[in-house]
Every structure is written in C-alpha cells, then in structure tokens.
PDB file of C-alpha atoms in Angstrom:
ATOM      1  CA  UNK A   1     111.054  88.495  78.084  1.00 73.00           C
ATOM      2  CA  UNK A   2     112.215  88.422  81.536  1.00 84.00           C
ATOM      3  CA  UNK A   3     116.273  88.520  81.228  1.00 94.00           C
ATOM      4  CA  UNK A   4     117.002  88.306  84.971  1.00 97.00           C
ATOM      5  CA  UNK A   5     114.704  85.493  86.936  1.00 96.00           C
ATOM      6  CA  UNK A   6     114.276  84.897  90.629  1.00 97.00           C
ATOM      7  CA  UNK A   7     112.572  81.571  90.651  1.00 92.00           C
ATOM      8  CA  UNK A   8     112.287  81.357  94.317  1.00 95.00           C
ATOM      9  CA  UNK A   9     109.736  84.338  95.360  1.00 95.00           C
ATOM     10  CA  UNK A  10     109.590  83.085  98.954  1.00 97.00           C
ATOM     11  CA  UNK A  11     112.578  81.703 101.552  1.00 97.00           C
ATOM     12  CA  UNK A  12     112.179  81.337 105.328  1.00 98.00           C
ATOM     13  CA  UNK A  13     115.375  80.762 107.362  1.00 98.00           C
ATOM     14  CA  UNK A  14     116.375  80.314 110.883  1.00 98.00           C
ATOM     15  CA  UNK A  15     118.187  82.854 112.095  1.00 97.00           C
ATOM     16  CA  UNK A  16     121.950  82.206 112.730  1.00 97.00           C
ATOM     17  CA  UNK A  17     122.022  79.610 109.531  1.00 98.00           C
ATOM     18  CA  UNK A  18     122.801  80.516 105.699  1.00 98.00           C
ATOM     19  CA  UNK A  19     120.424  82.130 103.454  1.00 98.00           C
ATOM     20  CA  UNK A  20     120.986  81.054  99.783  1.00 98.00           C
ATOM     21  CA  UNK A  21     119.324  83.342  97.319  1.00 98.00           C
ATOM     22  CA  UNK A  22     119.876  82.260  93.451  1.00 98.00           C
ATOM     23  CA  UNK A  23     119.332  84.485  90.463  1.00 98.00           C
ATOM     24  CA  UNK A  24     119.702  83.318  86.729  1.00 98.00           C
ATOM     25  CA  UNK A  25     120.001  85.705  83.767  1.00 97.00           C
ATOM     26  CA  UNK A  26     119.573  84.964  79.842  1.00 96.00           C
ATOM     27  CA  UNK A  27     122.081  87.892  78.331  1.00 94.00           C
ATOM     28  CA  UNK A  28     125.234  87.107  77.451  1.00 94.00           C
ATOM     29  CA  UNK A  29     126.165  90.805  77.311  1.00 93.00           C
ATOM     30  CA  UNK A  30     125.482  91.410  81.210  1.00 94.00           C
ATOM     31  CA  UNK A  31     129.024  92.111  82.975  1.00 93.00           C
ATOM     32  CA  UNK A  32     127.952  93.586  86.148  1.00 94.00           C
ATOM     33  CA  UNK A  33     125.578  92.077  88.493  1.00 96.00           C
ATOM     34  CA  UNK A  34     124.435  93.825  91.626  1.00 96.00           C
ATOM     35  CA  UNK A  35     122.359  92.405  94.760  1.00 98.00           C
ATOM     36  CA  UNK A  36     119.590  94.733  96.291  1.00 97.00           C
ATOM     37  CA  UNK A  37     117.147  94.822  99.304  1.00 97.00           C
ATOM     38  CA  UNK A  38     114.449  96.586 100.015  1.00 95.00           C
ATOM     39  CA  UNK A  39     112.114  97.182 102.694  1.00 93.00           C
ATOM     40  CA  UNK A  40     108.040  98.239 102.595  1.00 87.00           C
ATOM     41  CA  UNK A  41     107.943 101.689 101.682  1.00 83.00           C
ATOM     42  CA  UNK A  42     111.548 102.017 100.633  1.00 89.00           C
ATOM     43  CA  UNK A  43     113.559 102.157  98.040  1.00 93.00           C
ATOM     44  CA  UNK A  44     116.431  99.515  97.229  1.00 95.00           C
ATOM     45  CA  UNK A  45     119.342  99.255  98.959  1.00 95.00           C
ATOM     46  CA  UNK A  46     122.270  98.453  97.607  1.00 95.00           C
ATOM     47  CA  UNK A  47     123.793  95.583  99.101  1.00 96.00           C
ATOM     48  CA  UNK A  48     126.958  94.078  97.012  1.00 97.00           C
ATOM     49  CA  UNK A  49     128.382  93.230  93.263  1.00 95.00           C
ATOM     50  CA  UNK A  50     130.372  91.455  91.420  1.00 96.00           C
ATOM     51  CA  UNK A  51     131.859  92.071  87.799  1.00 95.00           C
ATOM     52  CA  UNK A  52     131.990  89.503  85.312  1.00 95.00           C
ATOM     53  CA  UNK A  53     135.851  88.772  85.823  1.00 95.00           C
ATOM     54  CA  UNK A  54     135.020  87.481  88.955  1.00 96.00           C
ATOM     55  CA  UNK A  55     133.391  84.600  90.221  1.00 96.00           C
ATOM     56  CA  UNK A  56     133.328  85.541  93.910  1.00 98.00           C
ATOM     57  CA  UNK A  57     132.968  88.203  96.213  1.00 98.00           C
ATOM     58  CA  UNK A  58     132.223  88.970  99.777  1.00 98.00           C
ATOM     59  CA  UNK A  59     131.735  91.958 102.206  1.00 97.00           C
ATOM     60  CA  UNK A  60     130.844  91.020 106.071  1.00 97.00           C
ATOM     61  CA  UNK A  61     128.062  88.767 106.466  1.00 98.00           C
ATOM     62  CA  UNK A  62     127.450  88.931 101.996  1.00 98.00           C
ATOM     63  CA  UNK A  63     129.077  86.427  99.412  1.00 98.00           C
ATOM     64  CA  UNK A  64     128.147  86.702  95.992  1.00 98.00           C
ATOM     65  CA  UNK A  65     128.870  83.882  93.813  1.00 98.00           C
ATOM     66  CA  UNK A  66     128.813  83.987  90.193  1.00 98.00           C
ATOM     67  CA  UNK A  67     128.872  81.488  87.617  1.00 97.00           C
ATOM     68  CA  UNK A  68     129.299  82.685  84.094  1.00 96.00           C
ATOM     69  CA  UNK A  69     128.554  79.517  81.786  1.00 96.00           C
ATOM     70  CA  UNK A  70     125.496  78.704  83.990  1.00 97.00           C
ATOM     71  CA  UNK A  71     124.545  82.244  83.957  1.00 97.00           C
ATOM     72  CA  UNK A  72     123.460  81.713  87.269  1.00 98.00           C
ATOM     73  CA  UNK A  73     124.805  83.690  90.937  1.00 97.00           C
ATOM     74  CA  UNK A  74     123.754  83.627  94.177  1.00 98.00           C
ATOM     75  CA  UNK A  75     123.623  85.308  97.321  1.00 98.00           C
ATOM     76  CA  UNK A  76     124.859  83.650 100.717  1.00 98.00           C
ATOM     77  CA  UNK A  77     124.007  85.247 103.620  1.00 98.00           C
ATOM     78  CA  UNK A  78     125.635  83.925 106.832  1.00 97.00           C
ATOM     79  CA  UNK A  79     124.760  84.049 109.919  1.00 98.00           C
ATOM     80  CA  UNK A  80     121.181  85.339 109.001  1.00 98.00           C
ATOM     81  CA  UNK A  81     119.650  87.525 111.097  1.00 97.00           C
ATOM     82  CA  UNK A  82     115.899  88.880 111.759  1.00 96.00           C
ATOM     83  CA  UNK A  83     116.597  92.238 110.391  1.00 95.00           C
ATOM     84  CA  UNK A  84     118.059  90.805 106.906  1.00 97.00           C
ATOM     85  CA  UNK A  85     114.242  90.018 106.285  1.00 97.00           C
ATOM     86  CA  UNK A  86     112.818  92.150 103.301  1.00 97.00           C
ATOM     87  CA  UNK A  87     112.927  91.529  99.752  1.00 97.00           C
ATOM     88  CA  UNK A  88     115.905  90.526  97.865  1.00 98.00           C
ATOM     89  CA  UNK A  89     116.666  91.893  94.308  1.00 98.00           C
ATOM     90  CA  UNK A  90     119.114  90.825  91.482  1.00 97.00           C
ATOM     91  CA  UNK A  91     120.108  93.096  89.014  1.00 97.00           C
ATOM     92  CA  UNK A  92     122.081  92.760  86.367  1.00 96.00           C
ATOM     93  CA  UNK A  93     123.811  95.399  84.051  1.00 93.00           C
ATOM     94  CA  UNK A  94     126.001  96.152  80.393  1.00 90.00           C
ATOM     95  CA  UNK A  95     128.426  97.993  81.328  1.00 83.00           C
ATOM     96  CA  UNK A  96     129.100  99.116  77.928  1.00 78.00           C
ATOM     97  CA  UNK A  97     125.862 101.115  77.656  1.00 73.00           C
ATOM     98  CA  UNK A  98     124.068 103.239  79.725  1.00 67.00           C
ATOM     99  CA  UNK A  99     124.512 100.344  82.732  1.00 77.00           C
ATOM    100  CA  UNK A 100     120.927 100.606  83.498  1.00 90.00           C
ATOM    101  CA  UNK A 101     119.828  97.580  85.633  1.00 94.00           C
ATOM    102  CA  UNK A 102     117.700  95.035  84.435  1.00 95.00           C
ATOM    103  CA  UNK A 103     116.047  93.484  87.985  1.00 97.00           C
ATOM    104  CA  UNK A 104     114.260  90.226  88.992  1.00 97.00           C
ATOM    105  CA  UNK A 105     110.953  90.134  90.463  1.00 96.00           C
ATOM    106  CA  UNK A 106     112.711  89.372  94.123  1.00 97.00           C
ATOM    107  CA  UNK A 107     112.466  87.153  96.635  1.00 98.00           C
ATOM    108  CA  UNK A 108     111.388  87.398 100.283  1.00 97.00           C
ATOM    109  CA  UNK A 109     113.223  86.148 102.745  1.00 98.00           C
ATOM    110  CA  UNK A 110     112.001  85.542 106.667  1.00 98.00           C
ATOM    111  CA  UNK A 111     114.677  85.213 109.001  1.00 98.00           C
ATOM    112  CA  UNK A 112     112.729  83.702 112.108  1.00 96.00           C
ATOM    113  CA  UNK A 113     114.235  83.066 115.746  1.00 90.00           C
TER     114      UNK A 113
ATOM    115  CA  UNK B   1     125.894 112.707 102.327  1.00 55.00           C
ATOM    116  CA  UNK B   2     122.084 112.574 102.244  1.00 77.00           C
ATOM    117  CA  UNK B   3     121.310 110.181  99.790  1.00 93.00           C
ATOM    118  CA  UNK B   4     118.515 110.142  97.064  1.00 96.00           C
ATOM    119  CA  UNK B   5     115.340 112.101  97.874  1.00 97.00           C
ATOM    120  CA  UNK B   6     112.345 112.577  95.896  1.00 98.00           C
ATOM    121  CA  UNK B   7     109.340 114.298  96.392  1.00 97.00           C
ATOM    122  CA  UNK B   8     106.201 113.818  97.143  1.00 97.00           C
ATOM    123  CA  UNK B   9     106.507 110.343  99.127  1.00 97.00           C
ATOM    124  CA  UNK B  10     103.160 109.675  97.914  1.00 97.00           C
ATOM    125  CA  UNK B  11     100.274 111.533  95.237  1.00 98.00           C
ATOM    126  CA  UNK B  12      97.225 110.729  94.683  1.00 98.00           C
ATOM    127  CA  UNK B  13      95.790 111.796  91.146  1.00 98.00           C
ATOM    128  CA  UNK B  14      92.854 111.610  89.379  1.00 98.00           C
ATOM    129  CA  UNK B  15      92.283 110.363  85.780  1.00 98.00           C
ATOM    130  CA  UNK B  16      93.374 112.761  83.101  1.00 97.00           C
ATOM    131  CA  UNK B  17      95.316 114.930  85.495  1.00 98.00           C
ATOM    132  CA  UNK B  18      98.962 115.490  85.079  1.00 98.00           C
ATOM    133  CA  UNK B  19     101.413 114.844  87.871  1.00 98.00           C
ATOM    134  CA  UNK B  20     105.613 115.949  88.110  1.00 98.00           C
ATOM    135  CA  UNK B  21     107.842 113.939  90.500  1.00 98.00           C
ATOM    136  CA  UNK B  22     111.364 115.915  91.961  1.00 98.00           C
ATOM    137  CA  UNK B  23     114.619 113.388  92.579  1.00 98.00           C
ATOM    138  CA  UNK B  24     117.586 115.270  93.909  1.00 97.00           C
ATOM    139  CA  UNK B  25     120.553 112.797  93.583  1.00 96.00           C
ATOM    140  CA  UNK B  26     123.328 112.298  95.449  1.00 94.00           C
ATOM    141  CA  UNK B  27     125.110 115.806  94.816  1.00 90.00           C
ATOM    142  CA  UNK B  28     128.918 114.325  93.423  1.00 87.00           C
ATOM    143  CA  UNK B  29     126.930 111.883  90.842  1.00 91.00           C
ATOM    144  CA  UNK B  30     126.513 112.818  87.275  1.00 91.00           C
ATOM    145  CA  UNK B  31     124.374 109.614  86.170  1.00 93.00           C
ATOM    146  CA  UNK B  32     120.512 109.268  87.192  1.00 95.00           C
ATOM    147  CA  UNK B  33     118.310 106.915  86.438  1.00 96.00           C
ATOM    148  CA  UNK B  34     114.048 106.776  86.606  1.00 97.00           C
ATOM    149  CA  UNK B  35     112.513 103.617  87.368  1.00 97.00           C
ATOM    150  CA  UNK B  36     108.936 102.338  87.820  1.00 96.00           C
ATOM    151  CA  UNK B  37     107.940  98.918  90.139  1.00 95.00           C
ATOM    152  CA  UNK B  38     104.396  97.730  90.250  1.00 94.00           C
ATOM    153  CA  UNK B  39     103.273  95.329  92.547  1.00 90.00           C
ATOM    154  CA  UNK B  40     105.036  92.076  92.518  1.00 89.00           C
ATOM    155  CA  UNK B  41     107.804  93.138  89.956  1.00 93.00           C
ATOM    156  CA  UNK B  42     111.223  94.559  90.028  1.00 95.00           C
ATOM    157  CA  UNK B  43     112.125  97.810  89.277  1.00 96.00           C
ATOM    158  CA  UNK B  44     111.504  98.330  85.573  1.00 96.00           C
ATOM    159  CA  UNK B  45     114.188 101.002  83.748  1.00 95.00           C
ATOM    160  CA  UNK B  46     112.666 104.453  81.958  1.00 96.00           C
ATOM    161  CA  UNK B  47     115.093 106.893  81.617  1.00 95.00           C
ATOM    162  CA  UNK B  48     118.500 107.592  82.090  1.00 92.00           C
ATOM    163  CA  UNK B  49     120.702 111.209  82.523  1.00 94.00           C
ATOM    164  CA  UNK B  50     124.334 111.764  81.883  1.00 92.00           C
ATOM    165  CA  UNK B  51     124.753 115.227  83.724  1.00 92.00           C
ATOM    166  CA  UNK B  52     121.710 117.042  81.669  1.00 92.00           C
ATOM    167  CA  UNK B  53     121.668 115.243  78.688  1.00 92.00           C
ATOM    168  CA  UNK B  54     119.412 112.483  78.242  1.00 92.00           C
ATOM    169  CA  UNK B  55     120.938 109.297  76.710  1.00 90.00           C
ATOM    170  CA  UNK B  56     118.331 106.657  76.811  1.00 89.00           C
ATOM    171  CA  UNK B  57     114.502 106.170  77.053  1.00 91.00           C
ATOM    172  CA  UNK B  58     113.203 102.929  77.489  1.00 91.00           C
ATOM    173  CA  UNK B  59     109.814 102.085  75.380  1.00 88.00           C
ATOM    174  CA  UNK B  60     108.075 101.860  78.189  1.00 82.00           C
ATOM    175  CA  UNK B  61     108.428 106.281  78.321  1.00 86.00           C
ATOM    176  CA  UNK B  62     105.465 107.198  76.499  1.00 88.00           C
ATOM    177  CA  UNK B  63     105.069 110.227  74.773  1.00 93.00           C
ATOM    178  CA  UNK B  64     102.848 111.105  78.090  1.00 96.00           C
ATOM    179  CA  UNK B  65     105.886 111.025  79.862  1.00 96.00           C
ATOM    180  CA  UNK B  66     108.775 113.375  80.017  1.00 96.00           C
ATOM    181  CA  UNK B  67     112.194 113.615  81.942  1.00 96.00           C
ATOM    182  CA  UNK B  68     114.303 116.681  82.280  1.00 96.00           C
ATOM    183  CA  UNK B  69     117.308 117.009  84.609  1.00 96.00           C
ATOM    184  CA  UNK B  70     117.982 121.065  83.440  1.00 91.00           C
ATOM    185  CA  UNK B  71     121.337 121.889  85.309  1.00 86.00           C
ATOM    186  CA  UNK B  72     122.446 118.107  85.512  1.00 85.00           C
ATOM    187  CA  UNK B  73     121.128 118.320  89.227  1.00 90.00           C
ATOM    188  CA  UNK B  74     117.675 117.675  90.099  1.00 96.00           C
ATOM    189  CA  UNK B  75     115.628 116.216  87.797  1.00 97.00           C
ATOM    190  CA  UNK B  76     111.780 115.842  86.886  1.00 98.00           C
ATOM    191  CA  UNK B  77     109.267 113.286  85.961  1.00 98.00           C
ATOM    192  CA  UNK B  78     106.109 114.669  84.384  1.00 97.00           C
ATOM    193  CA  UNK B  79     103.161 112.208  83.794  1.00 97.00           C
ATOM    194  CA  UNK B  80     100.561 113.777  81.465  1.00 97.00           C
ATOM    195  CA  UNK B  81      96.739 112.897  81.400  1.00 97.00           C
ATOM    196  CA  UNK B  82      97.445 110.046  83.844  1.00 97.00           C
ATOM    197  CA  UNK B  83      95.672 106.666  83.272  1.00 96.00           C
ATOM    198  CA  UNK B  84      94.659 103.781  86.081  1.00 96.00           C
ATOM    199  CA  UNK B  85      97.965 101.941  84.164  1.00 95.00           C
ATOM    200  CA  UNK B  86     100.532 104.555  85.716  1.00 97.00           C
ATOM    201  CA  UNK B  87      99.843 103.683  88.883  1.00 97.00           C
ATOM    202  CA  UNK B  88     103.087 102.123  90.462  1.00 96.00           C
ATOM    203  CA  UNK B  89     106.117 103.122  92.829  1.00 96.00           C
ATOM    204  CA  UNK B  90     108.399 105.532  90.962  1.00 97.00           C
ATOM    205  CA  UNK B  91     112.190 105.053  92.123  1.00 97.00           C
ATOM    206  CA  UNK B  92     114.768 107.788  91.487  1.00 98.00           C
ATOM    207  CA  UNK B  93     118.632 106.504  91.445  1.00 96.00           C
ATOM    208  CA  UNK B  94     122.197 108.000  90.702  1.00 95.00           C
ATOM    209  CA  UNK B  95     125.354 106.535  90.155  1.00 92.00           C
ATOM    210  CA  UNK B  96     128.870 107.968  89.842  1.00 88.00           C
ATOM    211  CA  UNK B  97     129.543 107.542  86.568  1.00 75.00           C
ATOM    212  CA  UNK B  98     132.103 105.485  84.482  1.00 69.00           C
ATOM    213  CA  UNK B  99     134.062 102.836  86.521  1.00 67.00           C
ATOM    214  CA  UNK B 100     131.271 102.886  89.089  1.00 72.00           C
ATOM    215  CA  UNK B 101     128.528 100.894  88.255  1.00 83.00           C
ATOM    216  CA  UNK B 102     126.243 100.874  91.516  1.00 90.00           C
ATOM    217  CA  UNK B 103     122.815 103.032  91.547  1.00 93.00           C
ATOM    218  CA  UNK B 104     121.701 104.569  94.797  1.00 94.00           C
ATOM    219  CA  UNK B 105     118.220 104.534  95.453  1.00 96.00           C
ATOM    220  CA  UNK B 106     115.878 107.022  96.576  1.00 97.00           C
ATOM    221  CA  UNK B 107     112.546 105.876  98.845  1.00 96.00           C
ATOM    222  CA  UNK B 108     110.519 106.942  95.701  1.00 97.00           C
ATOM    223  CA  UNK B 109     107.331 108.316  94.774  1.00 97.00           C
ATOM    224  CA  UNK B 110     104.164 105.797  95.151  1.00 97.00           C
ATOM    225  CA  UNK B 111     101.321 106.874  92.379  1.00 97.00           C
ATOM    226  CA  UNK B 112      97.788 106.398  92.810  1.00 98.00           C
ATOM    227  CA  UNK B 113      95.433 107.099  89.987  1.00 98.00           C
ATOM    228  CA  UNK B 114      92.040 107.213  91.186  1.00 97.00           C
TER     229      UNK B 114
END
C-alpha cells in the first residue's frame, strides 16, 4: 500500500509565482516528514523538514506546511524559479525506528519564463 | 565535506551474473541507508546500518541480496545471479544519527540487466 501519495505527478508554473506541491500520508506513526528534489541522473537532494510538533516551517525561498489531522503537507515555493524545475519528493519517517523514509512517487514541476 | 559517493555510476550486467555496488558516506555519519527507485517511483527502502551492524532489512532484500558495511565506513551491495527485475537506480544515503533525522544522498548506481 502506498503510505505517502503525491497525487499531482505533473505542475507547470511561471516563474516568479508560488509553486504549491501537496503530499498526503496514511500512517499515523510518521513524525518526521522531509521534502526532496532530484535532478536526471542524480540522487535526491535534500531540501527541508518538519517534525510532527510543528505545523510550519521555512528556510529561504521553502515553506513546509503540515497538517496533522488531515495528514496532509505541502510545499510552497516562492518566487519560483527555472532552476527549481526537477522532481519533487515527499518523504516521510518514524522516528522511533530505524527513521528510514518512506517516499512518494514525486512530482515534476516546470518553472517556465 | 564530499558528500555521498558510490561507485560505479552505472553497470551493465548480464543475466545470472553477480554485481557489488561501493557507497562511501559522509565520513562523521554512523547511519546508512540502501535504497532502490525504478522508473516512475520513489525511492523504495532495503537496508539500513547503524555503524557496522545491520538493524533492518526490508522484504524487498532477497536472499540474492546482501549488505555489509565491515568497519562502519563504506559499505557494499552485492546482487547475486541478477534477474531483468533488479534493474533500477540504486541510491546510497547516510544520516547522523539520533536527533538528526535527514539522509544525504549519493548520485547512485543505475543497473542494467541485459
């Protein structure tokens, strides 16, 4: 069963507006979600997280929002720019174990000018 | 710091023949991770090292595969008598440890079984 879902595998935004990436998860016992991109021929890169006894956090350009009882977050990007195209990963981890990630299957977001 | 490496970048393998992947992590973390993404997924989880000791193995491992990280530094992936189904990107990450929860990735190892 797929415990973290992207439901959006495509966005296309223009650059200088807000990219809004969502991610929903099924687990109660995630605590720590994390936000990844990746490039062709790369590996992820990790990009920001937030722990469970938050419901918001940002670094530069990145806000992640999260929203326990929907079991739902998202990403905001703002302004978007061309090079934040690639393919956007949620993962989402139990911090109580072994805190291996459990990802989504992405989404791909096109910033065009 | 050089980040996650792994080598090779790519292999190319025939049926039946067995393969070992190299991930050098991050040198201060004692936590690494194996991973496998096929096309159109995310990363899926396989293995997992505390230092040299291996804690978890996900069902997906198996008994073709094997993981060793010998001096809780580098560690190896060793896919025996390969089938069409193992080939995917393999991803190497390490984390800190405890109260540090994100995994750094390396570019990882693309598999092609012929």
């Amino acid at each position: 069963d797929q415990q973290v879902k992207q439901n959006s595998p495509s966005l296309s935004v223009q650059e200088g507006r807000i990219s809004i990436l969502n991610c929903d998860y099924t687990n109660s016992m995630f605590d720590y979600f994390l936000w990844y991109k990746k490039y062709p021929a790369e590996g992820p890169t990790f990009l920001i997280s937030i722990s469970s006894i938050k419901d918001k956090n940002e670094d530069g350009r990145f806000t992640v929002f999260l929203n326990k009882s929907a079991k739902h977050l998202s990403l905001h990007i703002v302004p978007s720019q061309p090079g934040d195209s690639a393919v956007y990963f949620c993962a989402a981890s139990n911090t109580g174990t072994a805190s291996k990630l459990t990802f989504g299957t992405g989404t791909r977001l096109q910033v065009t000018l | 710091d050089t980040g996650v490496s792994q080598d090779p970048r790519h292999k190319i393998t025939k049926r039946g023949q067995n393969v070992t992947f190299r991930c050098d992590p991050i040198s201060e973390h004692n936590r690494l991770y194996w991973y496998r993404q096929t096309l159109g997924q995310g990363p899926e989880f396989l293995t997992y090292f505390q230092n040299e000791a291996q804690l978890e193995k996900s069902r997906l491992l198996s008994d073709r595969f094997s993981a060793e990280r010998p001096k809780g530094s580098f560690s190896t992936l060793e896919i025996q008598r390969t089938e069409q189904g193992d080939s995917a990107m393999y991803l190497c990450a390490s984390s800190l440890g405890t109260s540090s929860y994100e995994q750094y990735f390396g570019p990882g190892t693309r598999l092609t079984v012929t």
